[in-house]
Amino acid sequence: MTKVTYLDHSGFAVQLPEVILVFDYYRDPSHALHKILENNPDTPVIFFVSHQHKDHYNTGIYEMAQNHRRVYVTANDVPAKAIPSTLEVAGMSAGDRIEDLPGGISVKAYPSTDSGVSFMVETSGGEKIFHAGDLNLWHWKDESNEAEVKKSEAAFKKALNRISSENPQIDIAMFPVDPRLGTDFGEGAKEFLTEIKVNNFLPMHFWGMKDEALTFLSTIQGDRSNVHFISTPGASVEIK
């Protein structure tokens, strides 16, 4: 059983039997992560930082889980000067792979269409967990000219092809569904779900615009994936 708790925005805590994974901690208004760590004092923790944007990265993570074994896996655009030298840290660029992390975890970094990387995590049991970071089809069709739209589409397709060629199926995927994009704001998610069989899809990065995100998600529910829309910080879902 895997328990996924929504922290806020693109932040999630994923509880596996042998390790806790924390993705893109930005803020945690419900203090859910504190409770998870308190209730699992002997479980190691891996913090993932997809890039340095302030809505995905909070240096407060370096003060967390001090009684646990903790490892930090960050994109290489995260400034090293902000990271305490005493911590166990691994930087990643797209294409890099790290094995033998706590709990038997391995991770491969894939491209982003913005800053940093996206992460494909594989558990000791072979389960694949994907966090997109800022990988998306950032087309802004209502504001961009045709050339800009085509450039965005080409960059996303290139990144998506790289991921799908090596991962035709993913157990859990956390991916942006951002209504700020305007027309066709869910196109990136649709393409991702078309190219890859995703057993459980969790939208993120919707900037509190729950109704707009939910309207889009209703169009894909049951079509390609089990959709788990967790929109309240601190809420969670258990995935078998």
Coordinates of C-alpha atoms in Angstrom, one line a residue:
M1 CA 0.0 0.0 0.0
T2 CA 1.3 3.5 -0.9
K3 CA -0.1 6.5 0.8
V4 CA 0.1 9.9 -1.1
T5 CA -0.5 13.1 0.9
Y6 CA -0.9 16.4 -0.8
L7 CA 1.1 19.1 0.9
D8 CA 0.3 22.0 -1.4
H9 CA 0.7 23.1 -5.0
S10 CA 3.2 20.5 -6.4
G11 CA 4.3 19.2 -3.0
F12 CA 3.5 15.6 -2.1
A13 CA 4.6 13.1 0.6
V14 CA 4.6 9.5 -0.6
Q15 CA 4.7 6.9 2.1
L16 CA 6.1 3.5 1.2
P17 CA 6.7 0.7 3.8
E18 CA 10.4 1.3 3.8
V19 CA 10.9 5.0 3.0
I20 CA 9.1 8.4 2.8
L21 CA 9.5 10.4 -0.4
V22 CA 8.9 14.1 -0.3
F23 CA 8.5 15.9 -3.7
D24 CA 8.9 19.7 -4.2
Y25 CA 8.1 20.9 -0.7
Y26 CA 7.0 24.5 -1.0
R27 CA 4.7 24.9 2.0
D28 CA 2.6 22.7 4.2
P29 CA -0.3 24.7 5.8
S30 CA -1.8 21.6 7.4
H31 CA 1.5 20.5 8.9
A32 CA 0.9 17.1 7.3
L33 CA 4.5 16.3 6.7
H34 CA 5.4 17.0 10.4
K35 CA 2.8 14.5 11.4
I36 CA 4.0 11.9 9.0
L37 CA 7.6 12.2 10.2
E38 CA 6.5 12.2 13.8
N39 CA 4.5 9.0 13.3
N40 CA 7.3 7.2 11.5
P41 CA 10.4 8.0 13.5
D42 CA 12.5 5.1 12.1
T43 CA 11.7 5.6 8.5
P44 CA 14.3 7.2 6.2
V45 CA 13.3 10.2 4.1
I46 CA 14.3 11.3 0.6
F47 CA 13.6 14.9 -0.3
F48 CA 13.3 15.6 -4.1
V49 CA 13.7 19.1 -5.5
S50 CA 12.9 19.3 -9.2
H51 CA 14.1 22.9 -9.6
Q52 CA 14.8 26.1 -7.8
H53 CA 11.5 28.0 -8.4
K54 CA 10.1 29.3 -5.2
D55 CA 6.8 27.5 -5.6
H56 CA 8.7 24.1 -5.7
Y57 CA 11.6 24.7 -3.4
N58 CA 11.9 25.8 0.2
T59 CA 15.2 25.8 2.0
G60 CA 13.3 24.8 5.2
I61 CA 13.6 21.2 4.0
Y62 CA 17.2 21.2 5.3
E63 CA 15.9 21.6 8.9
M64 CA 13.3 18.8 8.6
A65 CA 13.5 15.2 9.6
Q66 CA 16.6 15.7 11.7
N67 CA 16.0 12.5 13.7
H68 CA 15.7 10.5 10.5
R69 CA 18.2 9.4 7.9
R70 CA 17.6 11.9 5.2
V71 CA 18.8 12.3 1.7
Y72 CA 18.3 15.2 -0.7
V73 CA 18.0 14.6 -4.5
T74 CA 18.0 18.0 -6.2
A75 CA 18.2 19.3 -9.8
N76 CA 21.6 20.8 -10.5
D77 CA 20.0 24.3 -10.9
V78 CA 19.5 24.4 -7.1
P79 CA 22.2 26.7 -5.6
A80 CA 24.7 24.6 -3.7
K81 CA 25.5 27.5 -1.4
A82 CA 22.1 27.1 0.3
I83 CA 22.6 23.5 1.1
P84 CA 24.3 22.6 4.4
S85 CA 27.6 20.8 3.8
T86 CA 26.8 18.2 6.4
L87 CA 23.8 16.7 4.5
E88 CA 23.7 13.8 2.1
V89 CA 22.9 15.4 -1.2
A90 CA 22.9 14.3 -4.8
G91 CA 22.5 16.7 -7.7
M92 CA 21.0 15.5 -11.0
S93 CA 20.7 16.6 -14.6
A94 CA 18.5 15.0 -17.2
G95 CA 19.8 11.5 -18.0
D96 CA 21.4 11.0 -14.6
R97 CA 20.5 7.9 -12.6
I98 CA 21.1 7.2 -8.9
E99 CA 20.9 3.7 -7.4
D100 CA 20.8 2.4 -3.8
L101 CA 19.0 5.2 -2.1
P102 CA 17.4 4.4 1.3
G103 CA 14.6 1.8 1.0
G104 CA 16.1 0.4 -2.2
I105 CA 15.0 3.4 -4.2
S106 CA 16.5 4.3 -7.5
V107 CA 15.8 7.5 -9.5
K108 CA 16.4 8.8 -13.0
A109 CA 16.1 12.4 -14.0
Y110 CA 14.3 13.3 -17.2
P111 CA 14.0 16.7 -19.0
S112 CA 11.7 19.5 -18.0
T113 CA 10.3 22.1 -20.4
D114 CA 11.1 24.8 -17.9
S115 CA 13.8 24.7 -15.2
G116 CA 15.4 21.7 -13.6
V117 CA 14.3 18.1 -14.2
S118 CA 11.4 15.6 -13.7
F119 CA 11.9 12.5 -11.6
M120 CA 11.2 8.9 -12.2
V121 CA 11.5 6.9 -9.0
E122 CA 11.5 3.2 -8.9
T123 CA 10.9 1.3 -5.7
S124 CA 12.5 -1.9 -4.5
G125 CA 9.4 -3.7 -5.7
G126 CA 9.5 -2.2 -9.2
E127 CA 6.8 0.4 -8.7
K128 CA 7.3 3.5 -10.8
I129 CA 6.5 6.9 -9.3
F130 CA 6.8 10.0 -11.5
H131 CA 6.9 13.7 -10.4
A132 CA 6.9 16.1 -13.4
G133 CA 8.3 19.1 -11.6
D134 CA 7.6 21.9 -14.2
L135 CA 7.5 19.5 -17.2
N136 CA 4.4 20.5 -19.1
L137 CA 3.2 21.8 -22.5
W138 CA 3.6 25.5 -21.6
H139 CA 1.9 26.8 -24.7
W140 CA -0.1 29.9 -23.4
K141 CA -2.1 29.7 -26.7
D142 CA -4.2 32.8 -25.9
E143 CA -1.0 34.9 -25.6
S144 CA 1.7 33.3 -27.7
N145 CA 2.2 33.5 -31.4
E146 CA 2.1 30.5 -33.7
A147 CA 5.9 30.1 -33.7
E148 CA 6.1 30.2 -29.9
V149 CA 3.3 27.6 -29.6
K150 CA 5.1 25.3 -32.1
K151 CA 8.3 25.6 -30.2
S152 CA 6.6 24.7 -26.9
E153 CA 4.9 21.7 -28.5
A154 CA 8.2 20.4 -30.0
A155 CA 10.0 20.7 -26.7
F156 CA 7.3 18.9 -24.8
K157 CA 7.0 16.2 -27.4
K158 CA 10.8 15.6 -27.3
A159 CA 10.8 15.3 -23.5
L160 CA 7.7 13.1 -23.5
N161 CA 9.1 10.7 -26.2
R162 CA 12.2 10.3 -24.1
I163 CA 10.2 9.4 -21.0
S164 CA 7.6 7.1 -22.7
S165 CA 10.3 5.2 -24.7
E166 CA 11.8 4.0 -21.4
N167 CA 8.6 3.9 -19.3
P168 CA 5.5 2.8 -21.2
Q169 CA 3.7 2.3 -17.9
I170 CA 3.8 4.3 -14.7
D171 CA 2.1 3.3 -11.4
I172 CA 1.7 6.9 -10.0
A173 CA 2.2 10.2 -11.8
M174 CA 2.0 13.7 -10.4
F175 CA 1.7 16.2 -13.3
P176 CA 0.7 19.9 -13.8
V177 CA -2.8 20.8 -14.7
D178 CA -2.5 24.6 -14.7
P179 CA -5.6 26.7 -15.6
R180 CA -3.5 29.8 -16.0
L181 CA -2.5 28.6 -19.4
G182 CA -6.0 29.4 -20.7
T183 CA -7.4 27.5 -23.7
D184 CA -6.4 23.9 -23.8
F185 CA -4.6 24.1 -20.4
G186 CA -4.9 20.4 -19.9
E187 CA -3.3 19.5 -23.2
G188 CA 0.0 18.5 -21.7
A189 CA -1.7 16.1 -19.3
K190 CA -3.8 14.6 -22.1
E191 CA -0.7 13.9 -24.2
F192 CA 1.1 12.5 -21.2
L193 CA -1.7 10.1 -20.5
T194 CA -2.1 9.2 -24.2
E195 CA 1.6 8.3 -24.6
I196 CA 2.0 6.5 -21.2
K197 CA -0.2 4.1 -19.4
V198 CA -0.6 5.7 -16.0
N199 CA -2.3 3.6 -13.4
N200 CA -2.9 6.5 -11.0
F201 CA -2.8 10.2 -12.0
L202 CA -2.6 13.0 -9.5
P203 CA -2.9 16.6 -10.8
M204 CA -0.8 19.4 -9.3
H205 CA 0.3 23.0 -9.9
F206 CA -3.3 24.2 -10.3
W207 CA -2.8 27.3 -8.2
G208 CA -5.9 26.7 -6.1
M209 CA -8.2 26.9 -9.1
K210 CA -10.0 23.7 -8.1
D211 CA -13.2 24.1 -10.1
E212 CA -11.3 24.7 -13.4
A213 CA -9.0 21.7 -12.8
L214 CA -11.9 19.5 -11.8
T215 CA -13.8 20.4 -15.0
F216 CA -10.9 19.3 -17.0
L217 CA -10.3 16.1 -15.0
S218 CA -13.9 15.0 -15.5
T219 CA -13.1 14.7 -19.2
I220 CA -10.4 12.1 -18.6
Q221 CA -11.7 10.3 -15.5
G222 CA -11.9 6.6 -16.2
D223 CA -10.6 7.1 -19.7
R224 CA -6.9 6.5 -19.3
S225 CA -6.2 6.4 -15.6
N226 CA -7.5 6.4 -12.1
V227 CA -7.6 10.1 -11.3
H228 CA -7.0 11.2 -7.7
F229 CA -7.8 14.9 -7.3
I230 CA -6.4 15.9 -3.9
S231 CA -7.1 19.6 -3.6
T232 CA -7.0 20.1 0.2
P233 CA -3.6 20.3 1.8
G234 CA -3.1 17.5 4.2
A235 CA -5.6 15.2 2.5
S236 CA -4.3 11.8 1.2
V237 CA -5.2 8.8 -0.8
E238 CA -4.1 5.2 -0.4
I239 CA -3.1 3.4 -3.6
K240 CA -2.8 -0.4 -3.8

